[in-house]
Coordinates of C-alpha atoms in Angstrom, one line a residue:
M874 CA 19.2 -26.3 -3.3
R875 CA 19.5 -24.8 -6.8
N876 CA 17.5 -26.0 -9.8
T877 CA 19.3 -28.7 -11.7
I878 CA 19.3 -28.3 -15.5
L879 CA 20.0 -31.6 -17.3
P880 CA 22.2 -31.7 -20.4
K881 CA 20.4 -31.4 -23.7
R882 CA 21.4 -34.9 -24.8
I883 CA 19.5 -36.3 -21.7
L884 CA 16.5 -34.0 -22.1
S885 CA 16.0 -35.1 -25.7
F886 CA 15.1 -38.6 -24.3
T887 CA 13.1 -37.5 -21.3
L888 CA 9.3 -37.8 -21.3
P889 CA 7.6 -34.4 -21.1
C890 CA 6.1 -35.2 -17.7
L891 CA 9.5 -35.6 -16.1
L892 CA 10.3 -32.0 -16.8
T893 CA 8.1 -31.0 -13.9
T894 CA 10.7 -32.5 -11.6
V895 CA 13.3 -30.1 -13.0
L896 CA 11.3 -26.9 -13.2
L897 CA 8.6 -27.7 -10.7
G898 CA 5.5 -25.6 -11.4
Q899 CA 7.3 -22.6 -12.9
P900 CA 4.4 -20.5 -14.2
P901 CA 4.3 -18.3 -17.3
K902 CA 2.8 -14.8 -17.4
Q903 CA -0.9 -14.7 -18.2
W904 CA -1.3 -10.9 -18.5
D905 CA -0.2 -7.6 -17.2
K906 CA -2.0 -4.2 -16.7
R907 CA -0.9 -0.7 -16.1
F908 CA -3.0 2.0 -14.3
G909 CA -2.0 5.6 -13.8
G910 CA -2.6 9.3 -14.1
T911 CA -0.5 11.9 -15.8
D912 CA 1.8 12.4 -12.8
F913 CA 3.1 10.0 -10.1
E914 CA 1.4 7.0 -8.6
Y915 CA 2.9 4.8 -5.9
F916 CA 1.5 1.2 -5.5
S917 CA 1.2 -0.2 -1.9
A918 CA -1.0 -3.3 -1.7
L919 CA -3.4 -5.6 -3.5
Q920 CA -5.9 -8.4 -2.7
Q921 CA -7.9 -10.8 -4.7
T922 CA -11.6 -10.1 -4.1
K923 CA -14.5 -12.5 -3.6
D924 CA -15.6 -12.1 -7.3
G925 CA -12.2 -13.2 -8.6
G926 CA -11.0 -9.7 -9.4
Y927 CA -8.6 -7.6 -7.5
I928 CA -8.5 -4.4 -5.4
L929 CA -5.4 -2.2 -5.8
G930 CA -4.3 0.5 -3.5
G931 CA -1.7 3.2 -3.2
F932 CA -1.4 7.0 -3.5
S933 CA -1.5 9.4 -6.4
Y934 CA -0.3 12.9 -7.2
S935 CA -2.3 13.0 -10.5
G936 CA -5.4 14.9 -11.4
I937 CA -8.0 13.7 -13.9
G938 CA -6.4 11.9 -16.8
G939 CA -5.3 8.5 -17.9
D940 CA -7.0 5.9 -15.7
K941 CA -7.8 8.5 -13.0
T942 CA -11.3 9.8 -13.1
E943 CA -11.4 12.1 -10.1
E944 CA -9.5 15.3 -9.4
S945 CA -6.8 15.5 -6.7
R946 CA -7.8 16.7 -3.3
G947 CA -4.4 17.8 -2.0
S948 CA -0.7 17.2 -2.6
N949 CA -1.3 13.4 -2.9
D950 CA -4.4 11.2 -2.1
Y951 CA -5.3 7.6 -1.5
W952 CA -6.1 6.0 -4.9
V953 CA -7.9 2.6 -5.2
V954 CA -8.6 0.7 -8.4
K955 CA -11.0 -2.2 -8.7
V956 CA -10.3 -4.6 -11.6
D957 CA -12.0 -7.9 -12.7
A958 CA -10.4 -11.3 -13.0
N959 CA -8.8 -10.4 -16.3
G960 CA -7.3 -7.1 -15.0
E961 CA -9.9 -4.9 -16.7
K962 CA -10.7 -1.7 -14.7
Q963 CA -14.2 -1.5 -13.2
W964 CA -13.8 1.7 -11.2
D965 CA -11.3 3.9 -9.4
K966 CA -11.7 6.2 -6.4
R967 CA -9.7 9.0 -4.9
F968 CA -9.8 9.9 -1.1
G969 CA -7.9 12.7 0.4
G970 CA -7.7 15.9 2.5
T971 CA -6.1 19.2 1.6
D972 CA -2.5 18.1 2.3
E973 CA -0.6 14.8 2.1
D974 CA -2.3 11.4 2.4
Y975 CA -0.5 8.1 1.9
L976 CA -2.3 4.8 1.6
G977 CA -0.4 1.8 2.8
S978 CA -2.9 -1.0 3.1
V979 CA -6.2 -2.2 1.6
E980 CA -8.4 -5.1 2.4
Q981 CA -11.8 -6.4 1.4
T982 CA -14.2 -6.6 4.3
T983 CA -16.9 -9.2 5.1
D984 CA -19.7 -7.0 3.9
G985 CA -18.1 -6.9 0.4
G986 CA -16.7 -3.4 0.9
Y987 CA -13.1 -2.3 1.6
V988 CA -11.1 -0.7 4.4
L989 CA -8.2 1.6 3.5
G990 CA -5.4 2.5 5.9
G991 CA -2.4 4.8 5.8
W992 CA -1.3 8.1 7.2
S993 CA -2.4 11.7 6.7
H994 CA -1.0 15.2 7.2
S995 CA -4.4 16.8 6.3
G996 CA -6.8 18.6 8.5
I997 CA -10.5 18.7 8.0
G998 CA -11.4 19.1 4.3
G999 CA -12.1 17.0 1.3
D1000 CA -12.8 13.5 2.4
K1001 CA -11.3 14.0 5.9
T1002 CA -13.7 14.7 8.6
E1003 CA -11.4 14.9 11.7
A1004 CA -8.6 17.4 12.4
S1005 CA -5.0 16.3 12.6
W1006 CA -3.5 15.5 16.1
G1007 CA 0.1 15.9 15.1
S1008 CA 2.5 15.9 12.2
Y1009 CA 1.1 12.7 10.6
D1010 CA -1.8 10.5 11.9
Y1011 CA -3.2 7.1 11.1
W1012 CA -6.2 7.6 8.7
V1013 CA -8.7 4.8 8.1
V1014 CA -11.4 5.0 5.3
K1015 CA -14.2 2.5 5.0
I1016 CA -15.9 2.3 1.6
D1017 CA -18.7 0.0 0.2
A1018 CA -18.4 -2.5 -2.7
N1019 CA -18.7 0.3 -5.2
G1020 CA -16.1 2.6 -3.6
V1021 CA -18.5 5.0 -1.9
K1022 CA -17.1 6.3 1.4
Q1023 CA -19.0 5.2 4.5
W1024 CA -16.9 6.7 7.2
D1025 CA -13.3 7.8 8.0
K1026 CA -11.4 8.0 11.3
R1027 CA -8.1 9.6 12.4
F1028 CA -5.9 8.2 15.2
G1029 CA -2.7 9.9 16.3
G1030 CA -0.7 11.5 19.0
T1031 CA 1.1 14.8 19.1
G1032 CA 4.1 13.7 16.9
T1033 CA 4.4 11.5 13.8
D1034 CA 2.3 8.3 13.5
K1035 CA 2.3 6.3 10.3
L1036 CA -0.1 3.3 9.7
A1037 CA 1.6 0.5 7.7
S1038 CA -0.8 -2.4 8.0
L1039 CA -4.4 -3.1 8.9
E1040 CA -6.7 -6.1 9.0
Q1041 CA -10.4 -6.8 9.7
T1042 CA -10.7 -8.9 12.9
T1043 CA -13.0 -11.8 13.7
D1044 CA -15.3 -9.5 15.7
G1045 CA -15.9 -7.3 12.7
G1046 CA -13.6 -4.6 13.9
Y1047 CA -10.1 -3.7 12.7
I1048 CA -6.5 -3.9 14.0
L1049 CA -4.2 -1.1 12.9
G1050 CA -0.4 -1.2 13.2
G1051 CA 2.5 1.1 12.3
L1052 CA 5.1 3.4 13.8
S1053 CA 4.8 6.2 16.3
H1054 CA 7.0 9.0 17.6
S1055 CA 4.3 10.4 19.9
G1056 CA 4.1 10.4 23.6
I1057 CA 0.8 10.4 25.6
G1058 CA -1.7 12.7 24.0
G1059 CA -4.5 12.6 21.4
D1060 CA -5.4 9.0 20.8
K1061 CA -2.2 7.7 22.3
T1062 CA -2.4 6.5 25.9
E1063 CA 1.1 5.2 26.5
E1064 CA 4.5 7.1 26.5
H1065 CA 6.9 6.4 23.7
R1066 CA 9.8 4.1 24.5
G1067 CA 12.6 5.4 22.3
D1068 CA 12.8 7.1 18.9
Y1069 CA 10.0 5.3 16.9
D1070 CA 7.9 2.5 18.5
Y1071 CA 5.4 0.0 17.2
W1072 CA 1.9 1.4 17.8
V1073 CA -1.2 -0.9 17.6
V1074 CA -4.8 0.4 17.7
K1075 CA -7.9 -1.8 17.9
I1076 CA -11.2 -0.3 16.7
D1077 CA -14.7 -1.6 16.3
A1078 CA -16.7 -2.1 13.2
N1079 CA -17.7 1.6 13.1
G1080 CA -14.2 2.9 13.7
V1081 CA -14.5 3.6 17.4
K1082 CA -11.2 3.0 19.3
Q1083 CA -11.3 0.2 21.8
W1084 CA -7.6 0.2 22.9
D1085 CA -4.1 1.1 21.8
K1086 CA -0.7 -0.3 22.8
T1087 CA 2.9 0.9 22.4
F1088 CA 5.9 -1.5 22.0
G1089 CA 9.5 -0.5 21.7
G1090 CA 13.0 -0.4 22.9
A1091 CA 15.3 2.5 23.6
L1092 CA 16.1 3.3 20.0
D1093 CA 14.3 2.9 16.7
D1094 CA 11.5 0.3 16.2
E1095 CA 9.2 0.4 13.2
L1096 CA 6.3 -1.9 12.6
H1097 CA 5.7 -3.0 9.0
S1098 CA 3.1 -5.8 9.1
L1099 CA 0.6 -7.4 11.5
Q1100 CA -1.9 -10.2 11.5
Q1101 CA -4.6 -11.6 13.8
T1102 CA -3.7 -15.1 15.0
T1103 CA -5.8 -18.2 15.4
D1104 CA -5.9 -17.7 19.2
G1105 CA -7.5 -14.3 18.8
G1106 CA -4.3 -12.4 19.5
Y1107 CA -2.0 -10.6 17.1
V1108 CA 1.6 -10.9 15.7
L1109 CA 3.6 -7.9 14.7
I1110 CA 6.8 -7.6 12.6
G1111 CA 9.2 -4.9 11.6
Y1112 CA 12.7 -3.9 12.3
S1113 CA 14.6 -2.7 15.4
N1114 CA 18.0 -1.4 16.3
S1115 CA 17.2 -1.4 20.1
G1116 CA 19.0 -3.5 22.6
I1117 CA 17.4 -4.9 25.8
A1118 CA 15.2 -2.2 27.1
G1119 CA 11.5 -1.3 27.3
D1120 CA 9.5 -4.1 25.6
K1121 CA 12.6 -5.6 23.9
S1122 CA 13.9 -8.6 25.8
E1123 CA 16.8 -9.7 23.5
E1124 CA 20.0 -7.9 22.5
S1125 CA 20.5 -6.4 19.0
R1126 CA 22.4 -8.7 16.6
G1127 CA 23.6 -6.0 14.2
S1128 CA 22.6 -2.4 13.1
Y1129 CA 18.9 -3.4 12.5
D1130 CA 17.2 -6.7 13.1
Y1131 CA 13.8 -8.4 12.5
W1132 CA 11.7 -7.9 15.6
A1133 CA 8.6 -10.1 16.1
V1134 CA 6.1 -9.3 18.9
K1135 CA 3.2 -11.6 19.9
I1136 CA 0.3 -10.0 21.9
D1137 CA -3.0 -11.4 23.2
A1138 CA -6.5 -10.3 22.2
N1139 CA -6.3 -7.3 24.6
G1140 CA -2.9 -6.1 23.4
V1141 CA -0.9 -7.6 26.3
K1142 CA 2.6 -8.8 25.2
Q1143 CA 3.2 -12.5 25.4
W1144 CA 6.6 -12.7 23.8
D1145 CA 9.1 -10.9 21.6
K1146 CA 11.9 -12.3 19.5
T1147 CA 14.9 -10.7 17.6
F1148 CA 16.4 -12.2 14.5
G1149 CA 19.3 -10.8 12.6
G1150 CA 22.9 -11.0 11.3
T1151 CA 25.8 -8.8 12.0
S1152 CA 24.7 -6.0 9.7
F1153 CA 21.3 -4.7 8.5
E1154 CA 18.0 -6.6 8.2
N1155 CA 14.5 -5.2 7.5
A1156 CA 11.4 -7.4 8.0
T1157 CA 8.6 -6.3 5.7
S1158 CA 6.0 -9.1 5.8
L1159 CA 4.7 -12.1 7.9
Q1160 CA 2.0 -14.7 7.9
Q1161 CA 0.8 -17.3 10.4
T1162 CA 1.4 -20.8 8.9
T1163 CA -0.8 -23.8 9.0
D1164 CA 1.3 -25.4 11.8
G1165 CA 0.6 -22.5 14.1
G1166 CA 4.0 -20.9 13.6
F1167 CA 5.0 -17.9 11.4
I1168 CA 6.9 -17.1 8.3
L1169 CA 8.9 -13.8 8.3
G1170 CA 10.1 -12.2 5.2
G1171 CA 12.4 -9.2 4.3
Y1172 CA 15.9 -8.5 3.2
S1173 CA 19.4 -8.6 4.6
E1174 CA 22.9 -7.4 3.9
S1175 CA 24.6 -9.6 6.5
G1176 CA 26.9 -12.6 6.0
I1177 CA 26.9 -15.7 8.2
G1178 CA 26.5 -14.7 11.9
G1179 CA 23.9 -14.2 14.5
D1180 CA 20.7 -15.9 13.3
K1181 CA 21.8 -15.9 9.6
T1182 CA 23.2 -19.3 8.5
E1183 CA 24.0 -18.5 4.8
D1184 CA 26.4 -16.0 3.4
S1185 CA 25.3 -12.9 1.5
R1186 CA 24.9 -13.1 -2.3
G1187 CA 25.0 -9.4 -3.1
Y1188 CA 24.3 -6.1 -1.6
Y1189 CA 20.8 -7.0 -0.2
D1190 CA 19.2 -10.5 -0.4
Y1191 CA 15.8 -11.9 0.3
W1192 CA 15.9 -13.4 3.8
V1193 CA 13.1 -15.6 5.2
V1194 CA 12.9 -17.0 8.8
K1195 CA 10.5 -19.7 9.9
I1196 CA 9.6 -19.7 13.6
D1197 CA 7.3 -21.9 15.7
A1198 CA 4.2 -20.7 17.7
N1199 CA 6.4 -19.6 20.6
G1200 CA 8.8 -17.6 18.4
L1201 CA 11.6 -20.1 18.3
K1202 CA 13.6 -20.2 15.0
Q1203 CA 13.2 -23.4 13.0
W1204 CA 15.2 -22.4 9.9
D1205 CA 16.3 -19.4 7.8
K1206 CA 17.1 -19.1 4.1
R1207 CA 18.8 -16.5 1.9
F1208 CA 18.0 -15.9 -1.8
G1209 CA 19.7 -13.3 -4.0
G1210 CA 21.7 -12.3 -7.0
T1211 CA 24.9 -10.4 -7.3
D1212 CA 23.4 -6.9 -6.7
Y1213 CA 20.5 -5.9 -4.5
D1214 CA 17.3 -7.9 -4.0
E1215 CA 14.6 -6.7 -1.6
C1216 CA 11.7 -9.0 -0.5
E1217 CA 8.5 -7.1 0.2
S1218 CA 6.0 -9.9 0.6
V1219 CA 5.8 -13.6 1.8
Q1220 CA 2.9 -16.0 1.8
Q1221 CA 2.4 -19.7 2.5
T1222 CA 1.1 -21.5 -0.6
V1223 CA -1.5 -24.3 -0.9
D1224 CA 1.2 -27.0 -1.3
G1225 CA 2.7 -26.1 2.1
G1226 CA 5.6 -24.1 0.7
Y1227 CA 6.1 -20.3 0.4
I1228 CA 6.1 -17.7 -2.3
L1229 CA 8.4 -14.6 -2.0
G1230 CA 8.0 -11.4 -4.0
G1231 CA 9.9 -8.2 -4.3
Y1232 CA 12.3 -6.5 -6.7
S1233 CA 15.8 -7.1 -8.0
A1234 CA 18.6 -5.2 -9.6
S1235 CA 20.6 -8.4 -10.2
G1236 CA 21.4 -10.2 -13.4
I1237 CA 21.9 -14.0 -13.7
G1238 CA 23.9 -15.2 -10.8
G1239 CA 23.5 -16.7 -7.3
D1240 CA 19.9 -17.8 -7.0
K1241 CA 18.7 -15.7 -9.9
T1242 CA 18.3 -17.6 -13.2
E1243 CA 17.0 -14.9 -15.5
N1244 CA 18.7 -11.7 -16.6
S1245 CA 17.5 -8.2 -15.7
R1246 CA 15.0 -6.5 -18.0
G1247 CA 15.8 -2.9 -16.8
Y1248 CA 17.3 -1.3 -13.7
T1249 CA 15.0 -3.2 -11.3
D1250 CA 12.5 -5.9 -12.0
Y1251 CA 9.8 -7.8 -10.1
W1252 CA 11.4 -11.1 -8.7
V1253 CA 9.4 -14.1 -7.5
V1254 CA 11.0 -17.0 -5.6
K1255 CA 9.0 -20.2 -4.9
I1256 CA 10.3 -22.4 -2.0
N1257 CA 9.1 -25.7 -0.5
A1258 CA 8.0 -26.2 3.1
I1259 CA 11.6 -26.4 4.4
G1260 CA 12.9 -23.4 2.4
I1261 CA 14.4 -25.2 -0.6
K1262 CA 14.1 -23.2 -3.8
Q1263 CA 11.9 -24.7 -6.5
W1264 CA 11.9 -21.9 -9.1
D1265 CA 12.3 -18.2 -9.6
K1266 CA 10.9 -15.8 -12.2
R1267 CA 11.7 -12.2 -13.2
F1268 CA 9.1 -9.8 -14.7
G1269 CA 10.1 -6.3 -15.8
G1270 CA 10.2 -3.5 -18.4
T1271 CA 13.2 -1.5 -19.6
Y1272 CA 13.4 0.9 -16.6
Y1273 CA 12.4 0.7 -12.9
D1274 CA 9.8 -1.8 -11.8
N1275 CA 9.4 -2.5 -8.1
A1276 CA 7.0 -5.1 -6.7
T1277 CA 5.5 -4.4 -3.3
S1278 CA 2.7 -7.0 -3.0
L1279 CA 2.1 -10.6 -3.9
Q1280 CA -0.7 -13.1 -3.4
Q1281 CA -1.4 -16.7 -4.5
T1282 CA -4.8 -16.7 -6.4
T1283 CA -7.7 -19.1 -6.1
D1284 CA -6.7 -20.7 -9.4
G1285 CA -3.3 -21.7 -8.1
G1286 CA -1.4 -18.9 -9.8
Y1287 CA 0.0 -15.7 -8.4
V1288 CA -0.7 -11.9 -8.8
L1289 CA 2.1 -9.4 -8.3
G1290 CA 1.6 -5.7 -7.8
G1291 CA 3.9 -2.7 -7.6
W1292 CA 4.9 0.4 -9.4
S1293 CA 6.6 0.9 -12.8
Q1294 CA 8.4 3.6 -14.7
S1295 CA 8.8 1.4 -17.8
G1296 CA 7.1 1.9 -21.2
I1297 CA 6.3 -1.0 -23.5
G1298 CA 9.1 -3.5 -23.6
G1299 CA 10.2 -6.7 -21.9
D1300 CA 7.2 -8.1 -20.0
K1301 CA 5.3 -4.8 -20.0
T1302 CA 2.7 -4.6 -22.8
E1303 CA 1.2 -1.1 -22.1
E1304 CA 2.8 2.3 -22.3
S1305 CA 3.5 4.4 -19.2
R1306 CA 0.8 7.0 -18.2
G1307 CA 3.0 9.3 -16.1
S1308 CA 6.3 9.1 -14.2
D1309 CA 5.2 6.1 -12.1
D1310 CA 2.2 3.8 -12.5
Y1311 CA 0.6 0.9 -10.8
W1312 CA 1.6 -2.4 -12.6
I1313 CA 0.0 -5.7 -11.9
V1314 CA 1.2 -9.1 -13.4
K1315 CA -0.8 -12.3 -13.3
V1316 CA 1.2 -15.5 -13.6
G1317 CA 0.0 -19.1 -13.8
C1318 CA -1.8 -21.4 -16.2
P1319 CA -5.5 -21.4 -16.9
P1320 CA -7.2 -24.0 -14.7
N1321 CA -7.5 -27.5 -16.4
S1322 CA -8.3 -29.8 -13.5
T1323 CA -11.4 -30.8 -11.6
V1324 CA -12.3 -33.3 -8.9
I1325 CA -15.2 -35.7 -9.1
P1326 CA -17.5 -36.1 -7.2
S1327 CA -17.9 -32.4 -6.2
G1328 CA -19.8 -30.3 -3.8
T1329 CA -20.4 -31.2 -0.1
L1330 CA -20.2 -35.0 0.5
D1331 CA -21.3 -37.0 3.6
I1332 CA -19.0 -39.8 4.8
C1333 CA -21.4 -41.0 7.4
Q1334 CA -22.6 -44.1 5.8
T1335 CA -19.5 -45.3 4.0
D1336 CA -15.9 -46.2 4.8
S1337 CA -14.4 -43.8 2.3
I1338 CA -15.2 -41.5 -0.7
V1339 CA -12.9 -41.9 -3.7
L1340 CA -11.9 -38.6 -5.2
H1341 CA -10.7 -38.5 -8.8
A1342 CA -8.6 -35.7 -10.3
Y1343 CA -9.4 -35.1 -14.0
S1344 CA -6.7 -33.0 -15.7
A1345 CA -6.2 -32.3 -19.4
D1346 CA -2.5 -32.1 -18.9
G1347 CA -1.7 -33.5 -15.5
C1348 CA 1.3 -35.8 -14.7
K1349 CA 2.0 -35.3 -11.0
Y1350 CA -0.5 -34.9 -8.2
Q1351 CA -0.6 -33.9 -4.6
W1352 CA -3.7 -34.2 -2.5
I1353 CA -4.3 -31.6 0.3
R1354 CA -6.7 -31.7 3.3
D1355 CA -7.5 -28.5 5.2
S1356 CA -4.5 -26.7 3.6
K1357 CA -2.1 -29.5 4.6
I1358 CA -0.3 -31.9 2.4
I1359 CA -1.4 -35.6 2.7
L1360 CA 1.9 -37.4 2.8
G1361 CA 2.0 -40.1 0.1
A1362 CA -1.2 -39.0 -1.6
T1363 CA 0.3 -38.5 -5.0
D1364 CA -1.9 -40.5 -7.4
S1365 CA -4.7 -39.1 -9.5
T1366 CA -7.2 -40.7 -7.1
Y1367 CA -7.5 -40.5 -3.3
A1368 CA -9.8 -42.4 -0.9
A1369 CA -10.9 -39.9 1.7
T1370 CA -11.8 -41.4 5.1
R1371 CA -12.0 -38.3 7.2
P1372 CA -14.1 -35.1 7.1
G1373 CA -12.3 -32.0 5.8
I1374 CA -11.7 -29.6 2.8
Y1375 CA -9.9 -31.5 0.0
R1376 CA -8.1 -30.2 -3.0
V1377 CA -5.6 -31.6 -5.4
L1378 CA -2.5 -29.8 -6.7
V1379 CA -1.7 -30.8 -10.3
Y1380 CA 1.6 -30.3 -12.0
T1381 CA 1.3 -30.2 -15.8
R1382 CA 3.5 -31.0 -18.8
K1383 CA 3.4 -27.2 -19.5
L1384 CA 5.5 -26.7 -16.3
C1385 CA 2.5 -25.2 -14.5
A1386 CA 0.8 -25.9 -11.1
D1387 CA -3.0 -26.0 -11.1
I1388 CA -5.1 -26.3 -7.9
S1389 CA -8.6 -27.8 -8.1
K1390 CA -11.7 -26.2 -6.5
P1391 CA -12.3 -27.4 -2.9
I1392 CA -14.4 -30.5 -2.1
K1393 CA -16.0 -30.5 1.4
I1394 CA -16.5 -33.9 3.1
I1395 CA -18.6 -33.9 6.3
S1396 CA -19.9 -36.6 8.7
S1397 CA -23.5 -36.0 9.7
C1398 CA -23.5 -38.8 12.4
N1399 CA -21.3 -40.0 15.2
R1400 CA -19.9 -43.1 13.7
S1401 CA -17.2 -45.5 14.9
N1402 CA -15.5 -48.5 13.3
D1403 CA -12.9 -51.1 14.1
I1404 CA -14.4 -51.9 17.5
S1405 CA -12.8 -54.6 19.6
I1406 CA -13.6 -55.9 23.1
Y1407 CA -11.1 -58.1 25.0
P1408 CA -11.0 -60.6 26.6
N1409 CA -14.0 -62.0 24.9
P1410 CA -15.6 -64.0 26.5
S1411 CA -14.8 -62.5 29.9
N1412 CA -15.5 -62.7 33.5
G1413 CA -17.3 -59.3 33.5
I1414 CA -14.3 -56.9 33.1
V1415 CA -13.4 -56.0 29.5
T1416 CA -11.4 -53.4 27.6
L1417 CA -13.1 -51.7 24.7
T1418 CA -11.1 -50.0 21.9
Y1419 CA -12.5 -48.2 18.8
N1420 CA -11.4 -45.8 16.1
S1421 CA -13.5 -42.6 15.7
I1422 CA -13.4 -40.7 12.4
H1423 CA -13.7 -37.4 14.3
A1424 CA -13.7 -35.9 17.7
G1425 CA -17.0 -35.5 19.6
T1426 CA -19.6 -37.3 21.7
V1427 CA -20.2 -40.9 21.0
Q1428 CA -22.8 -43.4 22.4
L1429 CA -21.3 -46.8 23.5
N1430 CA -23.8 -49.7 23.8
V1431 CA -22.6 -53.3 24.7
Y1432 CA -25.0 -56.2 24.3
D1433 CA -24.6 -59.9 25.2
K1434 CA -25.2 -62.7 22.7
T1435 CA -28.9 -62.8 23.6
G1436 CA -29.3 -59.1 22.6
R1437 CA -29.6 -57.9 26.2
L1438 CA -28.1 -54.4 26.8
M1439 CA -25.3 -54.9 29.3
F1440 CA -23.7 -51.4 29.2
S1441 CA -24.5 -47.9 27.9
Q1442 CA -22.5 -44.7 28.2
K1443 CA -21.9 -41.5 26.4
E1444 CA -18.3 -40.3 26.2
T1445 CA -16.1 -37.8 24.5
A1446 CA -14.0 -39.4 21.7
I1447 CA -10.9 -38.1 20.1
E1448 CA -10.2 -38.5 16.4
G1449 CA -8.4 -41.8 16.0
S1450 CA -7.9 -44.6 18.5
N1451 CA -9.9 -44.6 21.8
T1452 CA -9.7 -47.0 24.8

C-alpha cells in the first residue's frame, strides 16, 4: 500500500499528531560522515558497537593520506574504521598481504574486539601468516578493541574461494560462509558440485577449523549471507541457477533464484528452498525473525510468475520474501522505481516490521517518493510486519552513492553505510577524499522518551507493574515485550503482568519514531493466582485450575477448612491456565 498524501485543505485542519498516521515514523538525517584515502576505498559492512559507536569495514587501495594513517601492504588491503556515536573517527587500521585482500564482513566479538572476514590472493607477508592454497582463499583476522591484530587464519582449496559473511557463534567460535570453486584439497574436504558452490567453514575461538561443508547444484550457486539460528544451526542465503541436482531439491524458476539452505549445528542439511520469478533474482541478505521464520532480501528483474506475486517496477526492484521456520513462503513484496533499485540489506525492526536498504537510480515513480540526487543514491524502505510500505527515504550526493549495509540503532533510528564518489552537495556535507570513499548516514530523531519505573523490577509480590511512557513530543505509542508487539497496548501507560523485557515505541509530532530503553521485569518466586477448586464442597474428588505467570515448578498445597493439609504435590506448570 502506498503512502496517502491528504489534500492541503484537509491538512490545514489536521492536528499535528495525526500526521504520524500519514508519514509513519519517517526519520530525518541526523548526520553524515565520509572516510577515505587518496585513492579508492570500497565499503562492505558496518555494525553498531557496544559503546554506541560504529565499526566500519571494507578494502582500500590508498596509502597514507586523508583519513588513512597506515601505508598500503599490497594492491589493496582490509581497512577498518572505528567511529564514536556521533561519527567522529577514533582509529583506523589496515591489514593485508603483498597482493589483493578484500574485506567483506566485520563483527564485534563478545570480548570487545572484532573479527574481519574476506578473501585474499596474498601469500605469507605483511599481516598474513599462512600461505595461499589456491587462487583466492578465505582470510579471517581477529583484532582487539583497539584494532591490534591477535591472529589471522587462511582457509581454502586449490581453486577460488571467497568469504562473503561471518558471524561469532554461541560457543565463542565463528561460522564462515561464501562461494567456492575448489574440489577436495587444502582445507576443503568435499568435492565441488557444479561451477561455484556454497562453502561453510566452522572454526573455534582461536581460528582452528572444526568442520567444513559444501552445498550446491549442477551449475552456479553463490552464498552471500549466513546466520546462526536459535536452534544452534545455521541458515544460508544466496543465488542459484541450478536445477534439481546435488543438494538442490527444487527446480530453477528463472535464470537465477534466491536459494535458502538450513543446516544443523554440525553442518548437516535439513532443508533447502528456491524462490524466484521467471527472470533474474539475487538474494543478498537474510535474518531470522522473532517468530522463528526468516526474512530474505535482494533484488529482482522478474514480473509476476513463479514465487513473485507483483509486477516489476523498473529494471531491478527490491524483493523481500518472508518464510516460516520450515522454509515455506508466507508472503513476498516488490519495491522499486522506474529504473534500477538493488536491495543490499534487510533487518527486522523493534516494531515487528522490516527495514530495507540499498541503492537506487530511479527518480520519483512507483514506490519511490523522492527524486534522485545523483546517478545512484542510498534508498531506504520501511515496511510493516506483513510487508506494507510505511515510508521511503533517499540520501545521496551529486554522483554515485551505493549503500551496502544498514542497521537499526539502539536509539530507534538507523545507520546506513556504503561508498560514495560524490563531493559536497545534496545530503553529503563533506568533500570526497579520493575516487571512492566510505560514507555513513545516521537517520532518526534524538531520543526524547523514557519509561518509569526503570531498571530491573520484580513482579513477585504484585499483580502488575504499571509502566509510564514520558515523551516530550509523543502522540502515538506501541508497547513491546521481548521484541514482540503487544496487541492493543497503544496508550502511554501499560500494566505489565508477566516477566519480560519491555520497551515502548513512541511516534512523535516531528514524524519520528523513538524507542525507549529496555525495562526488565522478573519474578523471583513461583507464584500463582486465580485458583479454583470444583466441586466445592466435594466427595473427595476435585478438579483444581490455576493461572501461572510463568512456566516452571510450582508447589500445590490443599487444606481443609480446619487448616489440615489434605494434599501436597510439586508439578511443572505452563505459562497461563493449568488444570
